[in-house]
């Protein structure tokens, strides 16, 4: 039997444009058998997704954690996908709460910087666009589009805007601490788009080897931000380090062009993730 497994998607609980319930219906319509909800630094989408889970679809509850590596200055930002962890783990909850607050502070400072240059964007507008979910640069991008300053999200992430000139750091989680916290909460950490060089700096393979020793379980290889060469490199590294590989869409609704199921994960890797977890179970309805 073949399964269509997409382990990286975003809802309105962060910077996606579909509500968690809509995301579940869209996943079923896209013909997925398994979908993970992995909003940035929050588990707020879990309950509404679970309640709306269509018959025949399996839900993997997860999150995408904003991390940093201090091996370079300024620190390199990176993303860890965390699957099936206990969402009540006090240390993890505290860290996610702290990062969401740091995102608010960074968002507001970004708006101040834009306004100082005469750009007509407003912080309350961005909060409204985020709708109570984790605030991210895609929400500021929407405000720039609304103000007629850029035409697309891609343009808003260009060097003149949020990609460089108006890109401010936020206080992310130390990546080794994140791996430890995820594992301690019964979760399974997978490094998201580790070679996405088109987004900015990437980390050396030596760091990935150290993270594997520290408890990292997998690497996301198939992702739209990886070239074929980068995908092959990630697969090779995973084989060397005994890590599993995933592929996923990183679906964000209309904030990105990528479709649900555009990249998928093999059944073996998926089963290894489920077997390695002890925080919460995956859920199948009906
Ligand atoms: P933040 O977490 O607030 O720094 O924003 C990062 C998010 O912006 C990522 O999760 C992507 O969803 C989105 N993003 C990053 N680069 C781009 C890009 N070039 N085009 C569109 N969206 C992007
Ligand atoms: Zn995002
Ligand atoms: Fe990411
Ligand atoms: Fe993502």
CSV table of C-alpha atoms and ligand atoms in Angstrom, one decimal:
chain,number,residue,atom,x,y,z
A,1,UNK,CA,0.0,0.0,0.0
A,2,UNK,CA,1.3,3.5,-0.7
A,3,UNK,CA,0.6,6.3,1.6
A,4,UNK,CA,0.7,10.0,1.0
A,5,UNK,CA,2.4,11.5,4.1
A,6,UNK,CA,3.0,15.3,4.5
A,7,UNK,CA,4.7,16.1,7.8
A,8,UNK,CA,5.1,19.9,7.6
A,9,UNK,CA,2.1,22.3,7.3
A,10,UNK,CA,1.1,25.6,8.8
A,11,UNK,CA,-2.4,27.0,9.8
A,12,UNK,CA,-3.7,30.3,11.0
A,13,UNK,CA,-2.3,29.3,14.5
A,14,UNK,CA,0.9,30.7,12.9
A,15,UNK,CA,1.5,32.1,9.4
A,16,UNK,CA,-0.7,29.8,7.3
A,17,UNK,CA,-3.9,31.1,5.8
A,18,UNK,CA,-6.2,28.1,6.4
A,19,UNK,CA,-7.8,27.6,9.8
A,20,UNK,CA,-6.7,24.3,11.4
A,21,UNK,CA,-10.1,22.7,10.6
A,22,UNK,CA,-9.9,23.9,7.0
A,23,UNK,CA,-6.3,22.6,6.8
A,24,UNK,CA,-7.6,19.1,7.8
A,25,UNK,CA,-10.3,19.2,5.1
A,26,UNK,CA,-7.8,20.4,2.5
A,27,UNK,CA,-5.4,17.6,3.5
A,28,UNK,CA,-8.2,15.0,2.9
A,29,UNK,CA,-9.1,16.7,-0.4
A,30,UNK,CA,-5.5,16.6,-1.5
A,31,UNK,CA,-5.6,12.8,-1.0
A,32,UNK,CA,-3.2,12.7,2.0
A,33,UNK,CA,-3.3,9.7,4.3
A,34,UNK,CA,-1.2,11.4,7.0
A,35,UNK,CA,-0.8,15.1,7.7
A,36,UNK,CA,1.2,16.9,10.5
A,37,UNK,CA,0.2,20.3,11.7
A,38,UNK,CA,3.5,22.1,12.5
A,39,UNK,CA,2.8,25.7,13.3
A,40,UNK,CA,5.6,28.0,14.4
A,41,UNK,CA,6.3,27.9,18.1
A,42,UNK,CA,2.7,26.9,19.1
A,43,UNK,CA,0.4,24.0,19.7
A,44,UNK,CA,-2.8,26.1,19.5
A,45,UNK,CA,-3.9,24.5,16.3
A,46,UNK,CA,-3.9,20.9,17.7
A,47,UNK,CA,-7.4,20.9,19.3
A,48,UNK,CA,-9.3,22.5,16.4
A,49,UNK,CA,-7.5,20.2,13.9
A,50,UNK,CA,-8.3,17.2,16.0
A,51,UNK,CA,-12.0,18.1,16.3
A,52,UNK,CA,-12.2,18.5,12.5
A,53,UNK,CA,-10.2,15.4,11.5
A,54,UNK,CA,-11.9,13.8,8.5
A,55,UNK,CA,-12.4,10.0,8.5
A,56,UNK,CA,-9.4,8.2,7.0
A,57,UNK,CA,-6.9,11.0,7.7
A,58,UNK,CA,-4.2,10.5,10.3
A,59,UNK,CA,-3.0,13.6,12.3
A,60,UNK,CA,0.5,14.0,13.6
A,61,UNK,CA,0.6,16.8,16.1
A,62,UNK,CA,3.7,18.9,16.0
A,63,UNK,CA,5.3,22.3,15.8
A,64,UNK,CA,8.2,24.1,14.1
A,65,UNK,CA,10.5,25.6,16.7
A,66,UNK,CA,12.5,28.7,16.0
A,67,UNK,CA,16.0,27.9,17.0
A,68,UNK,CA,19.5,29.4,16.8
A,69,UNK,CA,23.0,28.1,16.6
A,70,UNK,CA,25.6,30.2,18.4
A,71,UNK,CA,28.5,28.8,16.5
A,72,UNK,CA,28.6,32.0,14.3
A,73,UNK,CA,28.0,35.6,15.1
A,74,UNK,CA,25.3,36.7,14.7
A,75,UNK,CA,23.7,33.3,15.5
A,76,UNK,CA,22.3,31.3,12.6
A,77,UNK,CA,18.5,30.9,12.7
A,78,UNK,CA,17.2,27.4,12.0
A,79,UNK,CA,14.0,25.4,12.3
A,80,UNK,CA,13.4,22.2,14.1
A,81,UNK,CA,10.2,20.2,13.5
A,82,UNK,CA,9.0,18.6,16.7
A,83,UNK,CA,6.5,15.7,16.5
A,84,UNK,CA,4.2,14.1,19.0
A,85,UNK,CA,5.6,15.8,22.1
A,86,UNK,CA,3.7,16.4,25.3
A,87,UNK,CA,2.2,19.9,24.9
A,88,UNK,CA,2.0,20.4,28.7
A,89,UNK,CA,5.7,19.9,29.4
A,90,UNK,CA,6.4,22.9,31.6
A,91,UNK,CA,9.9,23.7,30.2
A,92,UNK,CA,8.9,23.4,26.6
A,93,UNK,CA,5.7,25.4,27.2
A,94,UNK,CA,7.8,28.1,28.9
A,95,UNK,CA,10.3,28.2,26.0
A,96,UNK,CA,7.5,28.4,23.3
A,97,UNK,CA,5.8,31.2,25.3
A,98,UNK,CA,9.1,33.1,25.5
A,99,UNK,CA,9.8,32.7,21.7
A,100,UNK,CA,6.3,33.9,20.8
A,101,UNK,CA,6.8,37.0,23.0
A,102,UNK,CA,10.2,37.5,21.3
A,103,UNK,CA,8.4,37.3,17.9
A,104,UNK,CA,5.9,40.0,19.0
A,105,UNK,CA,8.8,42.3,20.1
A,106,UNK,CA,10.7,41.7,16.9
A,107,UNK,CA,7.5,42.3,14.8
A,108,UNK,CA,6.8,45.6,16.6
A,109,UNK,CA,10.4,46.7,16.2
A,110,UNK,CA,10.3,45.9,12.5
A,111,UNK,CA,7.2,48.0,12.1
A,112,UNK,CA,8.9,50.9,13.9
A,113,UNK,CA,11.9,50.6,11.5
A,114,UNK,CA,9.6,50.6,8.5
A,115,UNK,CA,7.6,53.5,9.8
A,116,UNK,CA,10.8,55.5,10.5
A,117,UNK,CA,11.4,55.2,6.8
A,118,UNK,CA,8.0,56.5,6.0
A,119,UNK,CA,6.4,53.1,5.2
A,120,UNK,CA,2.7,53.1,6.0
A,121,UNK,CA,2.2,50.0,8.0
A,122,UNK,CA,0.7,49.7,11.5
A,123,UNK,CA,1.4,47.2,14.3
A,124,UNK,CA,-2.3,46.8,15.2
A,125,UNK,CA,-3.0,45.9,11.5
A,126,UNK,CA,-0.3,43.2,11.7
A,127,UNK,CA,-1.7,41.8,14.9
A,128,UNK,CA,-5.1,41.7,13.2
A,129,UNK,CA,-3.6,39.8,10.2
A,130,UNK,CA,-2.1,37.3,12.6
A,131,UNK,CA,-5.5,36.8,14.1
A,132,UNK,CA,-4.2,35.7,17.5
A,133,UNK,CA,-1.7,33.2,16.0
A,134,UNK,CA,2.1,33.3,16.2
A,135,UNK,CA,3.2,36.5,14.5
A,136,UNK,CA,5.7,36.1,11.7
A,137,UNK,CA,7.2,38.0,8.8
A,138,UNK,CA,4.6,36.7,6.4
A,139,UNK,CA,2.0,38.9,8.3
A,140,UNK,CA,4.2,41.9,7.8
A,141,UNK,CA,4.6,40.9,4.2
A,142,UNK,CA,0.8,41.0,3.9
A,143,UNK,CA,0.7,44.5,5.3
A,144,UNK,CA,3.3,45.6,2.7
A,145,UNK,CA,1.2,44.1,-0.1
A,146,UNK,CA,-1.9,45.8,1.2
A,147,UNK,CA,0.0,49.1,1.3
A,148,UNK,CA,0.9,48.6,-2.4
A,149,UNK,CA,4.6,48.6,-1.7
A,150,UNK,CA,5.3,45.1,-3.0
A,151,UNK,CA,3.2,42.8,-5.3
A,152,UNK,CA,3.9,39.4,-3.7
A,153,UNK,CA,5.1,37.7,-0.5
A,154,UNK,CA,8.2,36.6,-2.4
A,155,UNK,CA,9.0,40.3,-3.2
A,156,UNK,CA,8.4,41.2,0.4
A,157,UNK,CA,11.1,38.7,1.4
A,158,UNK,CA,13.6,40.3,-1.0
A,159,UNK,CA,16.7,42.1,0.2
A,160,UNK,CA,15.1,45.6,0.2
A,161,UNK,CA,12.4,44.4,2.6
A,162,UNK,CA,12.0,41.6,5.1
A,163,UNK,CA,14.8,39.5,3.7
A,164,UNK,CA,17.6,41.9,4.7
A,165,UNK,CA,17.0,45.6,5.1
A,166,UNK,CA,14.2,45.2,7.5
A,167,UNK,CA,15.2,41.8,8.9
A,168,UNK,CA,15.7,41.8,12.6
A,169,UNK,CA,16.8,38.9,14.7
A,170,UNK,CA,14.5,37.4,17.3
A,171,UNK,CA,15.5,35.5,20.5
A,172,UNK,CA,15.3,32.0,19.3
A,173,UNK,CA,15.9,28.8,21.3
A,174,UNK,CA,19.4,27.4,21.5
A,175,UNK,CA,19.2,24.4,19.1
A,176,UNK,CA,20.8,21.9,21.5
A,177,UNK,CA,18.5,23.0,24.3
A,178,UNK,CA,15.5,22.6,21.8
A,179,UNK,CA,16.6,19.0,20.9
A,180,UNK,CA,16.9,18.1,24.6
A,181,UNK,CA,13.5,19.7,25.5
A,182,UNK,CA,11.7,18.0,22.6
A,183,UNK,CA,13.1,14.6,23.6
A,184,UNK,CA,12.4,15.2,27.3
A,185,UNK,CA,8.8,15.9,26.3
A,186,UNK,CA,8.6,12.6,24.4
A,187,UNK,CA,8.8,14.3,21.0
A,188,UNK,CA,10.8,13.6,17.9
A,189,UNK,CA,13.0,16.4,16.5
A,190,UNK,CA,13.6,16.6,12.8
A,191,UNK,CA,15.7,19.4,11.3
A,192,UNK,CA,13.5,21.4,8.8
A,193,UNK,CA,15.0,22.4,5.4
A,194,UNK,CA,18.6,22.2,6.7
A,195,UNK,CA,20.2,23.2,3.4
A,196,UNK,CA,17.8,26.0,2.4
A,197,UNK,CA,20.6,28.3,1.4
A,198,UNK,CA,18.3,30.6,-0.6
A,199,UNK,CA,16.7,31.7,2.6
A,200,UNK,CA,19.9,32.8,4.3
A,201,UNK,CA,22.9,31.2,6.1
A,202,UNK,CA,22.9,27.5,6.7
A,203,UNK,CA,24.8,25.4,9.3
A,204,UNK,CA,27.8,23.1,8.6
A,205,UNK,CA,27.4,19.3,8.5
A,206,UNK,CA,29.6,19.1,11.6
A,207,UNK,CA,26.8,20.8,13.6
A,208,UNK,CA,24.2,18.3,12.2
A,209,UNK,CA,26.5,15.5,13.4
A,210,UNK,CA,26.7,17.0,16.8
A,211,UNK,CA,22.9,17.4,16.9
A,212,UNK,CA,22.5,13.7,15.9
A,213,UNK,CA,24.6,12.8,18.9
A,214,UNK,CA,22.5,15.1,21.1
A,215,UNK,CA,19.2,13.4,20.0
A,216,UNK,CA,18.2,14.7,16.6
A,217,UNK,CA,16.2,12.0,14.8
A,218,UNK,CA,15.8,13.1,11.2
A,219,UNK,CA,16.5,15.6,8.4
A,220,UNK,CA,13.9,17.1,6.0
A,221,UNK,CA,15.4,16.4,2.6
A,222,UNK,CA,12.6,17.0,0.1
A,223,UNK,CA,11.5,20.6,0.5
A,224,UNK,CA,10.8,23.2,-2.1
A,225,UNK,CA,13.7,25.4,-0.8
A,226,UNK,CA,16.2,22.6,-1.5
A,227,UNK,CA,17.7,22.1,-5.0
A,228,UNK,CA,18.1,18.5,-6.2
A,229,UNK,CA,21.8,18.7,-5.2
A,230,UNK,CA,20.9,19.9,-1.7
A,231,UNK,CA,18.3,17.1,-1.4
A,232,UNK,CA,20.9,14.5,-2.4
A,233,UNK,CA,23.4,16.0,0.1
A,234,UNK,CA,20.9,15.8,2.9
A,235,UNK,CA,20.1,12.2,2.1
A,236,UNK,CA,23.8,11.3,2.1
A,237,UNK,CA,24.3,13.0,5.4
A,238,UNK,CA,21.3,11.3,7.0
A,239,UNK,CA,22.6,7.9,5.8
A,240,UNK,CA,26.0,8.6,7.3
A,241,UNK,CA,24.5,9.7,10.7
A,242,UNK,CA,21.8,7.1,10.9
A,243,UNK,CA,19.0,9.8,10.7
A,244,UNK,CA,15.7,9.3,9.0
A,245,UNK,CA,14.7,11.6,6.1
A,246,UNK,CA,11.4,13.3,5.5
A,247,UNK,CA,9.9,15.2,2.6
A,248,UNK,CA,7.1,17.7,3.1
A,249,UNK,CA,5.3,20.6,1.5
A,250,UNK,CA,5.7,23.3,4.3
A,251,UNK,CA,2.2,24.3,3.1
A,252,UNK,CA,1.3,27.9,4.2
A,253,UNK,CA,-2.1,28.3,2.3
A,254,UNK,CA,-2.0,31.4,0.0
A,255,UNK,CA,1.1,32.8,1.7
A,256,UNK,CA,3.1,30.4,-0.5
A,257,UNK,CA,2.5,28.7,-3.9
A,258,UNK,CA,3.4,25.2,-2.7
A,259,UNK,CA,0.5,22.7,-2.5
A,260,UNK,CA,-0.3,20.1,0.2
A,261,UNK,CA,1.5,16.9,-0.6
A,262,UNK,CA,3.9,18.5,-3.1
A,263,UNK,CA,6.6,16.6,-1.2
A,264,UNK,CA,6.0,13.5,0.9
A,265,UNK,CA,7.6,11.2,3.5
A,266,UNK,CA,8.1,7.5,3.1
A,267,UNK,CA,6.1,5.1,5.3
A,268,UNK,CA,9.3,3.8,7.0
A,269,UNK,CA,10.4,7.2,8.2
A,270,UNK,CA,6.9,8.0,9.4
A,271,UNK,CA,6.7,4.7,11.3
A,272,UNK,CA,10.1,5.4,12.9
A,273,UNK,CA,8.8,8.8,14.1
A,274,UNK,CA,5.7,7.4,15.6
A,275,UNK,CA,7.7,4.6,17.3
A,276,UNK,CA,10.3,7.0,18.7
A,277,UNK,CA,7.6,9.2,20.3
A,278,UNK,CA,6.0,9.1,23.7
A,279,UNK,CA,4.5,12.5,24.2
A,280,UNK,CA,1.1,12.2,22.5
A,281,UNK,CA,-0.2,9.6,20.1
A,282,UNK,CA,-0.9,10.1,16.4
A,283,UNK,CA,-4.7,10.2,15.9
A,284,UNK,CA,-6.8,8.5,13.3
A,285,UNK,CA,-10.5,9.4,13.2
A,286,UNK,CA,-13.4,7.1,12.3
B,1,LIG,P1,9.7,34.3,10.7
B,1,LIG,O1,9.5,33.0,11.3
B,1,LIG,O2,8.8,35.3,11.2
B,1,LIG,O3,11.1,34.8,10.6
B,1,LIG,O4,9.3,34.2,9.2
B,1,LIG,C1,9.7,33.0,8.5
B,1,LIG,C2,8.6,32.5,7.6
B,1,LIG,O5,8.5,33.3,6.5
B,1,LIG,C3,8.9,31.1,7.1
B,1,LIG,O6,8.3,30.1,7.9
B,1,LIG,C4,8.2,31.1,5.8
B,1,LIG,O7,6.9,30.8,5.9
B,1,LIG,C5,8.2,32.5,5.3
B,1,LIG,N1,9.2,32.8,4.3
B,1,LIG,C6,10.6,32.8,4.5
B,1,LIG,N2,11.2,33.2,3.4
B,1,LIG,C7,10.2,33.3,2.4
B,1,LIG,C8,10.2,33.7,1.1
B,1,LIG,N3,11.3,33.9,0.4
B,1,LIG,N4,9.0,33.8,0.4
B,1,LIG,C9,7.9,33.5,1.1
B,1,LIG,N5,7.8,33.2,2.4
B,1,LIG,C10,9.0,33.1,3.1
B,2,LIG,ZN1,6.1,30.0,8.2
B,3,LIG,FE1,10.7,26.6,8.4
B,4,LIG,FE1,7.5,25.7,8.0
